[in-house]
Structures are given as structure tokens and as C-alpha cells.
PDB file of C-alpha atoms and ligand atoms in Angstrom:
ATOM      1  CA  UNK A1245      75.687-170.996 113.402  1.00  0.00           C
ATOM      2  CA  UNK A1246      73.476-172.832 110.916  1.00  0.00           C
ATOM      3  CA  UNK A1247      75.329-175.768 109.323  1.00  0.00           C
ATOM      4  CA  UNK A1248      75.968-175.146 105.639  1.00  0.00           C
ATOM      5  CA  UNK A1249      75.300-176.657 103.118  1.00  0.00           C
ATOM      6  CA  UNK A1250      71.990-178.333 104.217  1.00  0.00           C
ATOM      7  CA  UNK A1251      72.951-181.553 102.535  1.00  0.00           C
ATOM      8  CA  UNK A1252      76.336-183.156 102.141  1.00  0.00           C
ATOM      9  CA  UNK A1253      77.540-186.435 100.468  1.00  0.00           C
ATOM     10  CA  UNK A1254      80.659-188.333 101.205  1.00  0.00           C
ATOM     11  CA  UNK A1255      82.537-191.300  99.712  1.00  0.00           C
ATOM     12  CA  UNK A1256      84.703-193.957 101.460  1.00  0.00           C
ATOM     13  CA  UNK A1257      86.911-196.752 100.175  1.00  0.00           C
ATOM     14  CA  UNK A1258      89.002-199.404 101.959  1.00  0.00           C
ATOM     15  CA  UNK A1259      90.775-202.547 101.199  1.00  0.00           C
ATOM     16  CA  UNK A1260      92.346-205.297 103.481  1.00  0.00           C
ATOM     17  CA  UNK A1261      94.402-208.416 102.754  1.00  0.00           C
ATOM     18  CA  UNK A1262      92.975-211.751 103.606  1.00  0.00           C
ATOM     19  CA  UNK A1263      94.733-213.391 106.609  1.00  0.00           C
ATOM     20  CA  UNK A1264      94.190-216.996 107.805  1.00  0.00           C
ATOM     21  CA  UNK A1265      93.247-217.687 111.478  1.00  0.00           C
ATOM     22  CA  UNK A1266      91.529-214.310 112.135  1.00  0.00           C
ATOM     23  CA  UNK A1267      87.891-213.753 112.665  1.00  0.00           C
ATOM     24  CA  UNK A1268      86.158-212.270 109.691  1.00  0.00           C
ATOM     25  CA  UNK A1269      84.275-209.098 110.832  1.00  0.00           C
ATOM     26  CA  UNK A1270      82.144-207.355 108.263  1.00  0.00           C
ATOM     27  CA  UNK A1271      79.799-204.383 109.005  1.00  0.00           C
ATOM     28  CA  UNK A1272      80.006-205.317 112.786  1.00  0.00           C
ATOM     29  CA  UNK A1273      79.108-208.908 112.387  1.00  0.00           C
ATOM     30  CA  UNK A1274      81.493-211.919 112.782  1.00  0.00           C
ATOM     31  CA  UNK A1275      80.990-214.179 109.737  1.00  0.00           C
ATOM     32  CA  UNK A1276      81.677-217.863 109.982  1.00  0.00           C
ATOM     33  CA  UNK A1277      84.814-218.159 107.530  1.00  0.00           C
ATOM     34  CA  UNK A1278      88.047-220.092 107.025  1.00  0.00           C
ATOM     35  CA  UNK A1279      89.833-216.711 106.951  1.00  0.00           C
ATOM     36  CA  UNK A1280      89.661-213.158 108.184  1.00  0.00           C
ATOM     37  CA  UNK A1281      91.176-209.888 107.171  1.00  0.00           C
ATOM     38  CA  UNK A1282      94.676-208.494 108.148  1.00  0.00           C
ATOM     39  CA  UNK A1283      94.718-205.120 109.952  1.00  0.00           C
ATOM     40  CA  UNK A1284      95.646-203.182 113.049  1.00  0.00           C
ATOM     41  CA  UNK A1285      91.949-203.039 114.094  1.00  0.00           C
ATOM     42  CA  UNK A1286      89.412-205.828 113.749  1.00  0.00           C
ATOM     43  CA  UNK A1287      89.936-205.021 110.005  1.00  0.00           C
ATOM     44  CA  UNK A1288      86.226-204.545 109.353  1.00  0.00           C
ATOM     45  CA  UNK A1289      86.620-203.243 105.790  1.00  0.00           C
ATOM     46  CA  UNK A1290      82.991-202.356 105.333  1.00  0.00           C
ATOM     47  CA  UNK A1291      82.708-200.284 108.534  1.00  0.00           C
ATOM     48  CA  UNK A1292      86.064-198.420 107.655  1.00  0.00           C
ATOM     49  CA  UNK A1293      84.657-197.456 104.289  1.00  0.00           C
ATOM     50  CA  UNK A1294      81.370-196.261 105.877  1.00  0.00           C
ATOM     51  CA  UNK A1295      83.276-194.270 108.522  1.00  0.00           C
ATOM     52  CA  UNK A1296      85.412-192.533 105.842  1.00  0.00           C
ATOM     53  CA  UNK A1297      82.172-191.762 103.860  1.00  0.00           C
ATOM     54  CA  UNK A1298      80.740-190.030 106.927  1.00  0.00           C
ATOM     55  CA  UNK A1299      83.910-188.157 107.635  1.00  0.00           C
ATOM     56  CA  UNK A1300      84.271-187.260 104.044  1.00  0.00           C
ATOM     57  CA  UNK A1301      80.780-185.863 103.919  1.00  0.00           C
ATOM     58  CA  UNK A1302      81.774-183.595 106.778  1.00  0.00           C
ATOM     59  CA  UNK A1303      84.942-182.482 105.010  1.00  0.00           C
ATOM     60  CA  UNK A1304      86.890-184.051 107.848  1.00  0.00           C
ATOM     61  CA  UNK A1305      90.117-186.096 107.586  1.00  0.00           C
ATOM     62  CA  UNK A1306      90.080-189.945 107.145  1.00  0.00           C
ATOM     63  CA  UNK A1307      89.926-192.550 109.901  1.00  0.00           C
ATOM     64  CA  UNK A1308      93.750-192.868 109.989  1.00  0.00           C
ATOM     65  CA  UNK A1309      93.811-189.299 111.214  1.00  0.00           C
ATOM     66  CA  UNK A1310      91.626-190.153 114.333  1.00  0.00           C
ATOM     67  CA  UNK A1311      92.976-193.754 114.759  1.00  0.00           C
ATOM     68  CA  UNK A1312      96.542-193.849 113.586  1.00  0.00           C
ATOM     69  CA  UNK A1313      97.746-197.440 112.883  1.00  0.00           C
ATOM     70  CA  UNK A1314     100.980-196.422 114.787  1.00  0.00           C
ATOM     71  CA  UNK A1315      98.936-196.087 118.063  1.00  0.00           C
ATOM     72  CA  UNK A1316      99.489-199.391 120.037  1.00  0.00           C
ATOM     73  CA  UNK A1317      96.606-198.558 122.408  1.00  0.00           C
ATOM     74  CA  UNK A1318      94.054-199.177 119.553  1.00  0.00           C
ATOM     75  CA  UNK A1319      95.294-202.576 118.522  1.00  0.00           C
ATOM     76  CA  UNK A1320      92.419-204.860 117.728  1.00  0.00           C
ATOM     77  CA  UNK A1321      89.908-202.066 118.217  1.00  0.00           C
ATOM     78  CA  UNK A1322      86.306-202.793 117.507  1.00  0.00           C
ATOM     79  CA  UNK A1323      85.644-200.824 114.423  1.00  0.00           C
ATOM     80  CA  UNK A1324      82.092-199.871 115.647  1.00  0.00           C
ATOM     81  CA  UNK A1325      84.197-197.458 117.956  1.00  0.00           C
ATOM     82  CA  UNK A1326      85.657-195.962 114.884  1.00  0.00           C
ATOM     83  CA  UNK A1327      82.246-195.562 113.345  1.00  0.00           C
ATOM     84  CA  UNK A1328      80.775-193.985 116.484  1.00  0.00           C
ATOM     85  CA  UNK A1329      83.673-191.413 116.306  1.00  0.00           C
ATOM     86  CA  UNK A1330      82.824-190.489 112.788  1.00  0.00           C
ATOM     87  CA  UNK A1331      79.182-190.142 113.751  1.00  0.00           C
ATOM     88  CA  UNK A1332      79.986-187.957 116.843  1.00  0.00           C
ATOM     89  CA  UNK A1333      82.173-185.725 114.597  1.00  0.00           C
ATOM     90  CA  UNK A1334      79.567-184.916 112.071  1.00  0.00           C
ATOM     91  CA  UNK A1335      76.817-184.583 114.734  1.00  0.00           C
ATOM     92  CA  UNK A1336      79.048-182.016 116.468  1.00  0.00           C
ATOM     93  CA  UNK A1337      79.047-180.016 113.213  1.00  0.00           C
ATOM     94  CA  UNK A1338      75.232-179.954 113.377  1.00  0.00           C
ATOM     95  CA  UNK A1339      74.523-182.749 110.944  1.00  0.00           C
ATOM     96  CA  UNK A1340      72.697-186.019 111.197  1.00  0.00           C
ATOM     97  CA  UNK A1341      73.245-189.075 108.977  1.00  0.00           C
ATOM     98  CA  UNK A1342      70.501-189.271 106.356  1.00  0.00           C
ATOM     99  CA  UNK A1343      71.529-192.667 104.911  1.00  0.00           C
ATOM    100  CA  UNK A1344      74.495-194.842 104.025  1.00  0.00           C
ATOM    101  CA  UNK A1345      75.182-197.342 101.384  1.00  0.00           C
ATOM    102  CA  UNK A1346      78.087-199.822 101.173  1.00  0.00           C
ATOM    103  CA  UNK A1347      79.164-202.400  98.603  1.00  0.00           C
ATOM    104  CA  UNK A1348      81.552-205.125  99.608  1.00  0.00           C
ATOM    105  CA  UNK A1349      83.807-206.527  96.794  1.00  0.00           C
ATOM    106  CA  UNK A1350      84.746-210.147  97.702  1.00  0.00           C
ATOM    107  CA  UNK A1351      84.783-213.624  96.118  1.00  0.00           C
ATOM    108  CA  UNK A1352      83.245-215.010  99.368  1.00  0.00           C
ATOM    109  CA  UNK A1353      81.762-215.889 101.725  1.00  0.00           C
ATOM    110  CA  UNK A1354      78.261-214.889 100.939  1.00  0.00           C
ATOM    111  CA  UNK A1355      76.953-212.099 103.193  1.00  0.00           C
ATOM    112  CA  UNK A1356      73.385-212.149 102.169  1.00  0.00           C
ATOM    113  CA  UNK A1357      72.278-214.313 105.182  1.00  0.00           C
ATOM    114  CA  UNK A1358      73.898-211.714 107.522  1.00  0.00           C
ATOM    115  CA  UNK A1359      72.531-208.528 105.958  1.00  0.00           C
ATOM    116  CA  UNK A1360      69.885-207.978 108.553  1.00  0.00           C
ATOM    117  CA  UNK A1361      72.397-208.547 111.385  1.00  0.00           C
ATOM    118  CA  UNK A1362      74.807-206.109 109.734  1.00  0.00           C
ATOM    119  CA  UNK A1363      72.043-203.476 109.359  1.00  0.00           C
ATOM    120  CA  UNK A1364      71.139-203.745 113.072  1.00  0.00           C
ATOM    121  CA  UNK A1365      74.790-203.648 114.165  1.00  0.00           C
ATOM    122  CA  UNK A1366      75.539-200.525 112.045  1.00  0.00           C
ATOM    123  CA  UNK A1367      72.165-199.089 112.880  1.00  0.00           C
ATOM    124  CA  UNK A1368      72.839-199.284 116.591  1.00  0.00           C
ATOM    125  CA  UNK A1369      76.110-197.492 116.173  1.00  0.00           C
ATOM    126  CA  UNK A1370      74.641-194.795 113.881  1.00  0.00           C
ATOM    127  CA  UNK A1371      71.233-194.376 115.360  1.00  0.00           C
ATOM    128  CA  UNK A1372      69.731-195.409 112.029  1.00  0.00           C
ATOM    129  CA  UNK A1373      66.784-197.698 111.037  1.00  0.00           C
ATOM    130  CA  UNK A1374      67.446-200.476 108.623  1.00  0.00           C
ATOM    131  CA  UNK A1375      65.822-198.750 105.764  1.00  0.00           C
ATOM    132  CA  UNK A1376      68.462-196.026 105.833  1.00  0.00           C
ATOM    133  CA  UNK A1377      71.326-198.534 105.511  1.00  0.00           C
ATOM    134  CA  UNK A1378      72.319-200.196 102.221  1.00  0.00           C
ATOM    135  CA  UNK A1379      74.312-203.396 102.325  1.00  0.00           C
ATOM    136  CA  UNK A1380      75.388-204.926  99.109  1.00  0.00           C
ATOM    137  CA  UNK A1381      78.045-207.396  97.815  1.00  0.00           C
ATOM    138  CA  UNK A1382      79.577-208.272  94.472  1.00  0.00           C
ATOM    139  CA  UNK A1383      82.201-210.611  93.435  1.00  0.00           C
ATOM    140  CA  UNK A1384      85.166-209.407  91.352  1.00  0.00           C
ATOM    141  CA  UNK A1385      84.514-212.057  88.685  1.00  0.00           C
ATOM    142  CA  UNK A1386      87.818-213.839  89.621  1.00  0.00           C
ATOM    143  CA  UNK A1387      89.683-210.933  88.169  1.00  0.00           C
ATOM    144  CA  UNK A1388      92.798-209.322  89.741  1.00  0.00           C
ATOM    145  CA  UNK A1389      93.851-209.775  93.366  1.00  0.00           C
ATOM    146  CA  UNK A1390      90.302-209.362  94.822  1.00  0.00           C
ATOM    147  CA  UNK A1391      89.110-211.990  92.446  1.00  0.00           C
ATOM    148  CA  UNK A1392      91.816-214.358  93.672  1.00  0.00           C
ATOM    149  CA  UNK A1393      90.596-213.798  97.248  1.00  0.00           C
ATOM    150  CA  UNK A1394      93.767-212.110  98.253  1.00  0.00           C
ATOM    151  CA  UNK A1395      91.750-209.285  99.917  1.00  0.00           C
ATOM    152  CA  UNK A1396      88.411-207.709 100.240  1.00  0.00           C
ATOM    153  CA  UNK A1397      87.474-204.081  99.426  1.00  0.00           C
ATOM    154  CA  UNK A1398      84.460-201.929 100.225  1.00  0.00           C
ATOM    155  CA  UNK A1399      83.002-198.687  98.848  1.00  0.00           C
ATOM    156  CA  UNK A1400      80.485-196.556 100.715  1.00  0.00           C
ATOM    157  CA  UNK A1401      78.583-193.375 100.493  1.00  0.00           C
ATOM    158  CA  UNK A1402      76.774-191.280 102.978  1.00  0.00           C
ATOM    159  CA  UNK A1403      74.412-188.449 102.960  1.00  0.00           C
ATOM    160  CA  UNK A1404      74.387-185.796 105.781  1.00  0.00           C
ATOM    161  CA  UNK A1405      71.411-183.673 106.527  1.00  0.00           C
ATOM    162  CA  UNK A1406      71.609-180.462 108.415  1.00  0.00           C
ATOM    163  CA  UNK A1407      69.744-180.711 111.677  1.00  0.00           C
ATOM    164  CA  UNK A1408      68.223-177.282 110.987  1.00  0.00           C
ATOM    165  CA  UNK A1409      66.582-178.668 107.755  1.00  0.00           C
ATOM    166  CA  UNK A1410      64.669-181.697 109.286  1.00  0.00           C
TER     167      UNK A1410
HETATM  168 MG1  LIG B2306      90.688-200.382 106.909  1.00  0.00          MG
END
């Protein structure tokens, strides 16, 4: 059956607390940092938001449904595996990912120098060229808990295109 509608959009959001003595993994890249993020997986907040945007575009449940935090077998899981699962789910519905866009909200460190690496890490998992992946960051202007570097958050959107329409 022809996938319908031909285009779909999805939104994803995630937040993780800062944790000392953990690697900081963002969009599939380990960033040199004094701290990382707490979480059951590698705590890659950007990748989680993107995966939820993809699943949301498909009208599917969130990543917690596919990777429940209560499952000990996925402790420390590489979040690119979570992202690959999201891709596989929407591809099985007859869609391909058109583009994704993600904004990190963090007081630091600066991710600009890692943007190209992030695009290639995500692009490899999603089968997308760099020009269909948006990676952006903003500070929280020292406001609230994100602004006090107690955590990092990410927002993401995704466009799916029916394979029949390309
Ligand atoms: Mg998460």
C-alpha cells in the first residue's frame, strides 16, 4: 500500500543531567570535556531527540518504548543503535528521511568545531548527506538549570518523504 501522507514531520525533545567523570557524547561524537551526561545509555541527548523526531514523524512511540531504561541488557548502549532503529522503523513504513535538524541547548562546551564530525556520524547512521543534517547550538543565557550547566537539552525535527513520491 502506498504510504500516506507523502510527507510527514516529527518533533523530538530530550534532556539529561550533567554527570562528572563520564564521556560527553553528542550527535555520535565524543567531545573533550570535564563532564558528561547521566543516563542509562551513552546519554547522547542530541541523538535521542533526533530519534524521537523520526519516530514521531512516523506516528510511532518514543524511544523509551523500543529501549526501556529498565532493560539491563542495553546499559551503556551506543545511541547510534537507537537512531538506526528509528530509521529502520520508518523505512519499514515506506518512508525515507528527507532531512533532520537539531538544536542543542547547553552552556558549553562549544560544539562548532565538531559539527562536521557530528554530521558524518549521524549521516552514516541515517544514510544522509551532510547538507540534509542541521546541527546547531545555543546557550541558555545562564538562565534556569540548563543555564547553570546542571544539564543539557536538545530539540529536533525530522521530515519524512514517502518513497513513492521521490
Ligand atoms: Mg535521553
